[in-house]
Amino acid sequence: MLEKIAQLQAQAQADLAAVADGPQLEQFRIKYLGTKGALKDLMGLLKQVPADQKPQFGQRANALRQQLEAAFAQRQQELGTKAKSSTGPLLDVTEPGLPPKMGRNHVITQTIDDLIDVFGRMGFDIATGPEVEDEFHNFQALNIPLSHPARDPLDNFYIDDKHLLRSQTSTIQIRVMEKTPPPVRIVAMGRVYRPDEHDATHYSMFHQVEGLYVDRGVSMADLKSTLLQFVHVYFGPDTEVRLRPSFFPFTEPSAEMEVRIDLGNGPRWMELGGCGMVDPNVFKAVGYDPEIWTGWAFGLGIERLAMRKYGITDIRWLFENDVRFLRQF
Ligand code: FA5
């Protein structure tokens, strides 16, 4: 009986030495170490072993099992495979990967990118400024005196006595002119905040694009032609535009820019933003000489631009983050 163990050991060692890959190693495991393998059969013979040889047989059989298991593990390591199945390698490197789910830019981000593109091609630099502003940049330097109703705490989001969330991107005009000697030609885009009640065209957080051009001899005709050029490139050459006289403390004269639009309830004029010639008091506040320099500025609502371009009838949809809506753009 003990001879059987020696035979099995020799046979197993020879078989293992001949194993060349994972599937063959798996065959080896099934043949010797599996639940119906040779070692199991060997233990089955224990019944037939004479009683005085039983302990020795058991010990030798166990020693053989341990030896074969160790030799199997070592071979497994050498082959670099777990060899669990005989059907081939576990990793199919030719299998196509799972396509990643791609997101997309929000329609407002897309609009901002388009604006940077159009104004960039017209020769404007891009400027930025902080969203938390002091009263000087949000009001005073923009010729908005302390007594002006626009400074009312109920019409602004104040952070403390002297700071607020900017209510318009015109603050960036001031920051740019403070740092840059004229001439200046910039556009600036960003969020602004006002405690306006939400309806189809108003939201308490929205985006504006601000334009500022300062040079010698700049006129209202330059402003009008720049805005017309922009509207015709952005919305198409047939878009109707009008400038309606208006008032802003920081421009004189001032106008509202409107485009003709039909969002399904008949054509009507939609206000996109304000504009005008920079008031001399603004130049004085930033240290520009108003006797030498002239300029114009505009500030347009980016949501309104996107609504006009894509036929969106309610501004609130832009901020509900419903992907079924956002996926359309
Ligand atoms: C201004 O904010 C001026 N700073 C614009 C300006 C700049 C004038 C430079 C002259 C020179 P107004 O408050 O009208 O102006 O806002 C400009 C545009 O922002 C509006 O025409 C509209 O398109 C948009 N807007 C204003 N309030 C809201 C709101 N609550 N929700 C969405 N868009 C708004």
CSV table of C-alpha atoms and ligand atoms in Angstrom, one decimal:
chain,number,residue,atom,x,y,z
A,1,MET,CA,0.0,0.0,0.0
A,2,LEU,CA,2.8,2.4,0.9
A,3,GLU,CA,4.2,1.7,-2.5
A,4,LYS,CA,1.0,3.1,-4.1
A,5,ILE,CA,1.8,6.4,-2.4
A,6,ALA,CA,5.3,6.4,-3.8
A,7,GLN,CA,4.0,5.6,-7.3
A,8,LEU,CA,1.5,8.4,-7.1
A,9,GLN,CA,4.1,10.8,-5.9
A,10,ALA,CA,6.4,10.0,-8.8
A,11,GLN,CA,3.6,10.2,-11.3
A,12,ALA,CA,2.4,13.5,-10.0
A,13,GLN,CA,5.8,15.1,-10.0
A,14,ALA,CA,6.4,14.0,-13.6
A,15,ASP,CA,2.9,15.4,-14.6
A,16,LEU,CA,3.6,18.7,-12.9
A,17,ALA,CA,7.0,19.0,-14.5
A,18,ALA,CA,5.3,18.7,-17.9
A,19,VAL,CA,2.7,21.4,-17.2
A,20,ALA,CA,3.3,24.3,-19.6
A,21,ASP,CA,0.3,26.6,-19.2
A,22,GLY,CA,-2.7,27.5,-17.1
A,23,PRO,CA,-5.2,25.0,-18.6
A,24,GLN,CA,-2.7,22.2,-18.2
A,25,LEU,CA,-2.1,23.2,-14.6
A,26,GLU,CA,-5.9,23.1,-14.0
A,27,GLN,CA,-6.0,19.6,-15.5
A,28,PHE,CA,-3.3,18.7,-13.0
A,29,ARG,CA,-5.3,20.1,-10.1
A,30,ILE,CA,-8.4,18.2,-11.1
A,31,LYS,CA,-6.5,15.0,-11.6
A,32,TYR,CA,-4.6,15.0,-8.2
A,33,LEU,CA,-6.1,17.6,-5.9
A,34,GLY,CA,-9.8,17.8,-7.0
A,35,THR,CA,-12.7,16.4,-5.1
A,36,LYS,CA,-12.7,13.3,-7.3
A,37,GLY,CA,-8.9,13.3,-7.7
A,38,ALA,CA,-6.2,10.7,-7.1
A,39,LEU,CA,-5.4,11.9,-3.5
A,40,LYS,CA,-9.1,11.5,-2.6
A,41,ASP,CA,-9.0,8.0,-4.0
A,42,LEU,CA,-5.8,7.3,-2.0
A,43,MET,CA,-7.5,8.2,1.2
A,44,GLY,CA,-10.4,5.9,0.2
A,45,LEU,CA,-7.9,3.0,0.3
A,46,LEU,CA,-7.3,3.7,4.0
A,47,LYS,CA,-10.1,1.2,4.9
A,48,GLN,CA,-8.2,-1.6,3.2
A,49,VAL,CA,-4.9,-0.9,4.9
A,50,PRO,CA,-3.9,-3.3,7.7
A,51,ALA,CA,-4.5,-1.7,11.1
A,52,ASP,CA,-0.8,-1.5,12.1
A,53,GLN,CA,0.1,0.3,8.9
A,54,LYS,CA,-2.8,2.8,9.1
A,55,PRO,CA,-1.0,5.6,11.0
A,56,GLN,CA,2.0,5.5,8.7
A,57,PHE,CA,-0.2,5.4,5.6
A,58,GLY,CA,-2.3,8.3,6.8
A,59,GLN,CA,0.9,10.4,7.6
A,60,ARG,CA,2.5,9.6,4.2
A,61,ALA,CA,-0.8,10.4,2.3
A,62,ASN,CA,-1.2,13.7,4.2
A,63,ALA,CA,2.5,14.6,3.6
A,64,LEU,CA,2.0,13.9,-0.1
A,65,ARG,CA,-1.1,16.1,-0.2
A,66,GLN,CA,0.8,19.0,1.4
A,67,GLN,CA,3.7,18.5,-1.0
A,68,LEU,CA,1.5,18.5,-4.1
A,69,GLU,CA,-0.5,21.5,-2.9
A,70,ALA,CA,2.7,23.5,-2.3
A,71,ALA,CA,4.2,22.4,-5.7
A,72,PHE,CA,0.9,23.3,-7.4
A,73,ALA,CA,0.9,26.8,-5.8
A,74,GLN,CA,4.5,27.4,-6.8
A,75,ARG,CA,3.8,26.4,-10.4
A,76,GLN,CA,0.8,28.6,-10.4
A,77,GLN,CA,3.0,31.5,-9.4
A,78,GLU,CA,5.6,30.7,-12.0
A,79,LEU,CA,2.9,30.6,-14.7
A,80,GLY,CA,1.4,33.8,-13.4
A,81,THR,CA,-2.1,32.5,-13.6
A,82,LYS,CA,-4.8,31.4,-11.2
A,83,ALA,CA,-5.7,28.7,-13.7
A,84,LYS,CA,-9.3,28.4,-12.4
A,85,SER,CA,-10.8,27.2,-15.6
A,86,SER,CA,-9.7,25.3,-18.6
A,87,THR,CA,-11.6,27.4,-21.1
A,88,GLY,CA,-8.7,29.9,-21.6
A,89,PRO,CA,-7.3,33.0,-20.0
A,90,LEU,CA,-9.6,34.9,-17.6
A,91,LEU,CA,-8.9,38.3,-19.1
A,92,ASP,CA,-10.0,38.8,-22.7
A,93,VAL,CA,-7.8,41.8,-23.7
A,94,THR,CA,-9.6,42.0,-27.1
A,95,GLU,CA,-13.1,42.6,-25.5
A,96,PRO,CA,-14.3,46.2,-26.2
A,97,GLY,CA,-14.4,48.4,-23.1
A,98,LEU,CA,-17.5,49.9,-21.6
A,99,PRO,CA,-18.2,53.3,-23.3
A,100,PRO,CA,-17.9,56.1,-20.6
A,101,LYS,CA,-21.0,58.1,-20.0
A,102,MET,CA,-20.1,61.6,-21.4
A,103,GLY,CA,-21.6,64.7,-19.8
A,104,ARG,CA,-21.9,68.0,-21.6
A,105,ASN,CA,-21.4,71.7,-20.9
A,106,HIS,CA,-24.5,73.5,-19.5
A,107,VAL,CA,-26.2,75.7,-22.1
A,108,ILE,CA,-25.0,78.8,-20.2
A,109,THR,CA,-21.4,77.6,-20.3
A,110,GLN,CA,-21.8,76.9,-24.0
A,111,THR,CA,-23.2,80.4,-24.5
A,112,ILE,CA,-20.3,82.0,-22.6
A,113,ASP,CA,-17.8,80.0,-24.8
A,114,ASP,CA,-19.6,81.3,-27.9
A,115,LEU,CA,-19.5,84.9,-26.6
A,116,ILE,CA,-15.7,84.5,-25.9
A,117,ASP,CA,-15.3,83.2,-29.5
A,118,VAL,CA,-17.3,86.0,-31.2
A,119,PHE,CA,-15.9,88.9,-29.2
A,120,GLY,CA,-12.4,87.4,-29.3
A,121,ARG,CA,-12.6,87.5,-33.1
A,122,MET,CA,-13.7,91.1,-32.8
A,123,GLY,CA,-10.4,91.9,-31.0
A,124,PHE,CA,-11.7,92.1,-27.4
A,125,ASP,CA,-9.6,90.8,-24.4
A,126,ILE,CA,-11.3,88.8,-21.7
A,127,ALA,CA,-11.4,90.2,-18.1
A,128,THR,CA,-12.6,88.8,-14.8
A,129,GLY,CA,-13.5,90.2,-11.4
A,130,PRO,CA,-14.7,89.0,-8.0
A,131,GLU,CA,-18.3,88.1,-7.2
A,132,VAL,CA,-18.1,89.5,-3.7
A,133,GLU,CA,-17.6,93.2,-4.2
A,134,ASP,CA,-17.1,96.3,-2.1
A,135,GLU,CA,-19.4,99.3,-2.4
A,136,PHE,CA,-16.8,101.4,-4.2
A,137,HIS,CA,-16.6,99.1,-7.2
A,138,ASN,CA,-20.3,98.1,-7.3
A,139,PHE,CA,-21.7,101.7,-6.8
A,140,GLN,CA,-19.5,104.7,-6.0
A,141,ALA,CA,-17.0,104.4,-8.9
A,142,LEU,CA,-20.0,103.7,-11.2
A,143,ASN,CA,-21.4,107.1,-10.4
A,144,ILE,CA,-24.2,105.6,-8.2
A,145,PRO,CA,-24.4,108.0,-5.1
A,146,LEU,CA,-25.2,106.9,-1.6
A,147,SER,CA,-28.7,108.2,-1.9
A,148,HIS,CA,-29.5,106.1,-5.1
A,149,PRO,CA,-32.3,103.5,-4.7
A,150,ALA,CA,-30.0,100.9,-6.5
A,151,ARG,CA,-28.0,100.8,-3.2
A,152,ASP,CA,-31.0,99.8,-1.1
A,153,PRO,CA,-30.1,96.8,1.0
A,154,LEU,CA,-33.4,95.3,0.0
A,155,ASP,CA,-32.4,95.4,-3.6
A,156,ASN,CA,-29.0,93.7,-3.0
A,157,PHE,CA,-27.4,90.7,-1.3
A,158,TYR,CA,-25.2,92.4,1.3
A,159,ILE,CA,-22.6,90.1,3.0
A,160,ASP,CA,-21.8,92.8,5.6
A,161,ASP,CA,-22.0,96.6,5.9
A,162,LYS,CA,-19.5,97.2,3.1
A,163,HIS,CA,-19.6,94.1,0.9
A,164,LEU,CA,-22.2,92.5,-1.3
A,165,LEU,CA,-22.6,90.0,-4.1
A,166,ARG,CA,-22.1,92.0,-7.2
A,167,SER,CA,-25.3,93.1,-8.8
A,168,GLN,CA,-23.8,93.8,-12.3
A,169,THR,CA,-20.6,93.0,-14.2
A,170,SER,CA,-20.0,96.7,-14.7
A,171,THR,CA,-17.9,96.4,-11.5
A,172,ILE,CA,-15.3,94.8,-13.8
A,173,GLN,CA,-15.1,97.9,-15.9
A,174,ILE,CA,-13.8,99.8,-12.9
A,175,ARG,CA,-11.3,97.0,-11.9
A,176,VAL,CA,-9.9,96.9,-15.4
A,177,MET,CA,-9.5,100.7,-15.8
A,178,GLU,CA,-7.9,101.0,-12.3
A,179,LYS,CA,-5.1,98.6,-13.5
A,180,THR,CA,-4.8,99.4,-17.2
A,181,PRO,CA,-3.9,102.7,-18.9
A,182,PRO,CA,-6.1,103.5,-21.9
A,183,PRO,CA,-6.8,102.4,-24.6
A,184,VAL,CA,-8.9,99.4,-23.3
A,185,ARG,CA,-11.0,96.9,-25.2
A,186,ILE,CA,-12.4,94.1,-23.0
A,187,VAL,CA,-15.4,91.8,-22.5
A,188,ALA,CA,-16.1,90.2,-19.1
A,189,MET,CA,-18.5,87.4,-18.3
A,190,GLY,CA,-19.8,86.1,-14.9
A,191,ARG,CA,-22.5,85.7,-12.4
A,192,VAL,CA,-24.4,88.5,-10.8
A,193,TYR,CA,-27.0,88.5,-8.0
A,194,ARG,CA,-30.2,90.4,-7.3
A,195,PRO,CA,-33.1,89.6,-5.0
A,196,ASP,CA,-35.5,89.7,-8.0
A,197,GLU,CA,-38.6,87.5,-7.8
A,198,HIS,CA,-38.4,84.5,-10.1
A,199,ASP,CA,-40.6,84.5,-13.2
A,200,ALA,CA,-40.2,83.5,-16.9
A,201,THR,CA,-37.5,86.1,-17.6
A,202,HIS,CA,-36.0,86.9,-14.1
A,203,TYR,CA,-33.9,84.9,-11.7
A,204,SER,CA,-32.0,86.0,-8.5
A,205,MET,CA,-28.7,84.7,-9.9
A,206,PHE,CA,-27.9,85.2,-13.6
A,207,HIS,CA,-25.0,86.0,-15.9
A,208,GLN,CA,-24.0,89.1,-17.7
A,209,VAL,CA,-21.5,89.9,-20.5
A,210,GLU,CA,-19.9,93.3,-20.1
A,211,GLY,CA,-18.1,95.2,-22.9
A,212,LEU,CA,-15.9,98.2,-22.5
A,213,TYR,CA,-14.1,100.2,-25.2
A,214,VAL,CA,-12.0,103.3,-24.3
A,215,ASP,CA,-9.9,105.2,-26.8
A,216,ARG,CA,-9.6,108.6,-28.3
A,217,GLY,CA,-12.6,109.8,-30.3
A,218,VAL,CA,-14.9,106.8,-29.6
A,219,SER,CA,-18.5,107.5,-30.5
A,220,MET,CA,-22.0,106.1,-30.1
A,221,ALA,CA,-21.8,105.0,-33.7
A,222,ASP,CA,-19.0,102.6,-32.8
A,223,LEU,CA,-21.1,101.2,-30.0
A,224,LYS,CA,-24.1,100.7,-32.3
A,225,SER,CA,-22.1,99.0,-35.0
A,226,THR,CA,-20.3,96.7,-32.6
A,227,LEU,CA,-23.6,95.6,-31.0
A,228,LEU,CA,-25.2,95.1,-34.5
A,229,GLN,CA,-22.2,93.2,-35.7
A,230,PHE,CA,-22.4,90.9,-32.6
A,231,VAL,CA,-26.1,90.3,-32.9
A,232,HIS,CA,-25.9,89.5,-36.6
A,233,VAL,CA,-23.0,87.1,-36.1
A,234,TYR,CA,-24.6,85.4,-33.0
A,235,PHE,CA,-28.3,85.3,-34.0
A,236,GLY,CA,-28.1,85.6,-37.8
A,237,PRO,CA,-28.0,88.5,-40.2
A,238,ASP,CA,-31.8,89.0,-40.4
A,239,THR,CA,-32.2,89.7,-36.7
A,240,GLU,CA,-34.0,93.0,-35.9
A,241,VAL,CA,-32.3,95.2,-33.3
A,242,ARG,CA,-33.2,98.5,-31.7
A,243,LEU,CA,-31.6,100.8,-29.2
A,244,ARG,CA,-34.2,102.4,-26.9
A,245,PRO,CA,-33.2,105.6,-25.0
A,246,SER,CA,-32.8,104.8,-21.3
A,247,PHE,CA,-30.8,105.8,-18.2
A,248,PHE,CA,-27.9,104.3,-16.3
A,249,PRO,CA,-25.8,106.4,-13.8
A,250,PHE,CA,-22.5,105.3,-15.4
A,251,THR,CA,-23.3,106.1,-19.0
A,252,GLU,CA,-24.5,109.2,-20.8
A,253,PRO,CA,-26.3,108.9,-23.1
A,254,SER,CA,-27.7,105.5,-22.3
A,255,ALA,CA,-29.9,102.9,-24.2
A,256,GLU,CA,-31.5,99.6,-23.8
A,257,MET,CA,-30.7,97.1,-26.5
A,258,GLU,CA,-33.6,94.9,-27.7
A,259,VAL,CA,-34.0,92.2,-30.3
A,260,ARG,CA,-37.2,91.1,-32.0
A,261,ILE,CA,-38.2,87.6,-30.9
A,262,ASP,CA,-41.0,85.1,-31.3
A,263,LEU,CA,-41.0,82.5,-28.6
A,264,GLY,CA,-44.4,81.1,-29.7
A,265,ASN,CA,-46.7,83.9,-28.6
A,266,GLY,CA,-46.1,86.3,-31.5
A,267,PRO,CA,-43.1,88.5,-32.2
A,268,ARG,CA,-42.2,91.0,-29.5
A,269,TRP,CA,-39.1,93.0,-28.4
A,270,MET,CA,-37.0,91.4,-25.8
A,271,GLU,CA,-34.5,93.5,-23.7
A,272,LEU,CA,-31.0,92.0,-23.8
A,273,GLY,CA,-29.2,94.6,-21.9
A,274,GLY,CA,-28.1,98.2,-21.4
A,275,CYS,CA,-25.4,100.3,-23.0
A,276,GLY,CA,-24.1,103.9,-23.5
A,277,MET,CA,-21.2,106.3,-23.5
A,278,VAL,CA,-19.0,106.0,-20.3
A,279,ASP,CA,-19.9,108.9,-18.0
A,280,PRO,CA,-17.0,111.4,-17.4
A,281,ASN,CA,-17.4,110.8,-13.6
A,282,VAL,CA,-16.6,107.1,-14.1
A,283,PHE,CA,-13.3,108.1,-15.9
A,284,LYS,CA,-12.5,110.5,-13.0
A,285,ALA,CA,-13.1,107.7,-10.4
A,286,VAL,CA,-10.4,105.5,-12.1
A,287,GLY,CA,-8.0,108.3,-12.9
A,288,TYR,CA,-8.6,108.6,-16.7
A,289,ASP,CA,-8.7,112.2,-18.1
A,290,PRO,CA,-12.3,112.6,-19.6
A,291,GLU,CA,-11.0,115.5,-21.8
A,292,ILE,CA,-8.7,113.0,-23.6
A,293,TRP,CA,-10.5,109.7,-23.4
A,294,THR,CA,-14.0,108.6,-24.6
A,295,GLY,CA,-15.6,105.2,-24.4
A,296,TRP,CA,-18.7,103.1,-24.5
A,297,ALA,CA,-19.9,100.1,-22.4
A,298,PHE,CA,-22.6,97.5,-22.6
A,299,GLY,CA,-24.0,94.8,-20.2
A,300,LEU,CA,-26.2,92.0,-21.6
A,301,GLY,CA,-28.0,89.2,-19.9
A,302,ILE,CA,-26.5,85.9,-20.9
A,303,GLU,CA,-29.6,83.9,-20.0
A,304,ARG,CA,-31.6,86.2,-22.3
A,305,LEU,CA,-29.1,85.6,-25.1
A,306,ALA,CA,-29.4,81.8,-24.7
A,307,MET,CA,-33.2,82.0,-24.5
A,308,ARG,CA,-33.4,84.0,-27.7
A,309,LYS,CA,-30.9,81.7,-29.5
A,310,TYR,CA,-32.5,78.4,-28.5
A,311,GLY,CA,-36.1,79.4,-28.1
A,312,ILE,CA,-36.3,78.8,-24.4
A,313,THR,CA,-39.5,80.3,-23.0
A,314,ASP,CA,-38.7,80.1,-19.2
A,315,ILE,CA,-35.4,81.1,-17.6
A,316,ARG,CA,-36.2,78.9,-14.6
A,317,TRP,CA,-35.6,75.7,-16.7
A,318,LEU,CA,-32.0,76.7,-17.0
A,319,PHE,CA,-31.4,76.3,-13.2
A,320,GLU,CA,-33.6,73.2,-12.5
A,321,ASN,CA,-30.8,70.9,-13.6
A,322,ASP,CA,-33.2,68.5,-15.3
A,323,VAL,CA,-31.0,66.5,-17.6
A,324,ARG,CA,-33.9,65.9,-20.0
A,325,PHE,CA,-34.0,69.6,-20.6
A,326,LEU,CA,-30.3,70.2,-20.6
A,327,ARG,CA,-29.5,67.3,-22.9
A,328,GLN,CA,-31.2,69.2,-25.8
A,329,PHE,CA,-28.3,71.7,-26.1
B,1,FA5,C1,-27.3,96.6,-16.0
B,1,FA5,O1,-27.0,95.6,-15.2
B,1,FA5,C2,-26.2,97.5,-16.5
B,1,FA5,N1,-25.0,97.2,-15.7
B,1,FA5,C3,-25.9,97.3,-18.0
B,1,FA5,C4,-25.0,98.3,-18.6
B,1,FA5,C5,-23.7,98.0,-18.7
B,1,FA5,C6,-25.5,99.5,-19.0
B,1,FA5,C7,-22.8,99.0,-19.2
B,1,FA5,C8,-24.7,100.5,-19.5
B,1,FA5,C9,-23.4,100.2,-19.7
B,1,FA5,P1,-29.8,96.0,-16.3
B,1,FA5,O2,-30.1,96.1,-14.8
B,1,FA5,O3,-30.8,96.5,-17.2
B,1,FA5,O4,-28.5,96.8,-16.6
B,1,FA5,O5,-29.4,94.5,-16.6
B,1,FA5,C10,-28.9,94.2,-17.9
B,1,FA5,C11,-29.5,92.9,-18.4
B,1,FA5,O6,-29.4,91.8,-17.5
B,1,FA5,C12,-31.0,93.0,-18.6
B,1,FA5,O7,-31.3,93.6,-19.9
B,1,FA5,C13,-31.4,91.5,-18.7
B,1,FA5,O8,-31.0,90.9,-19.9
B,1,FA5,C14,-30.5,91.0,-17.6
B,1,FA5,N2,-31.2,90.8,-16.3
B,1,FA5,C15,-31.4,91.8,-15.5
B,1,FA5,N3,-32.1,91.3,-14.4
B,1,FA5,C16,-32.2,90.0,-14.6
B,1,FA5,C17,-32.8,88.9,-13.9
B,1,FA5,N4,-33.3,89.1,-12.7
B,1,FA5,N5,-32.8,87.7,-14.4
B,1,FA5,C18,-32.2,87.5,-15.6
B,1,FA5,N6,-31.6,88.4,-16.4
B,1,FA5,C19,-31.6,89.7,-15.9
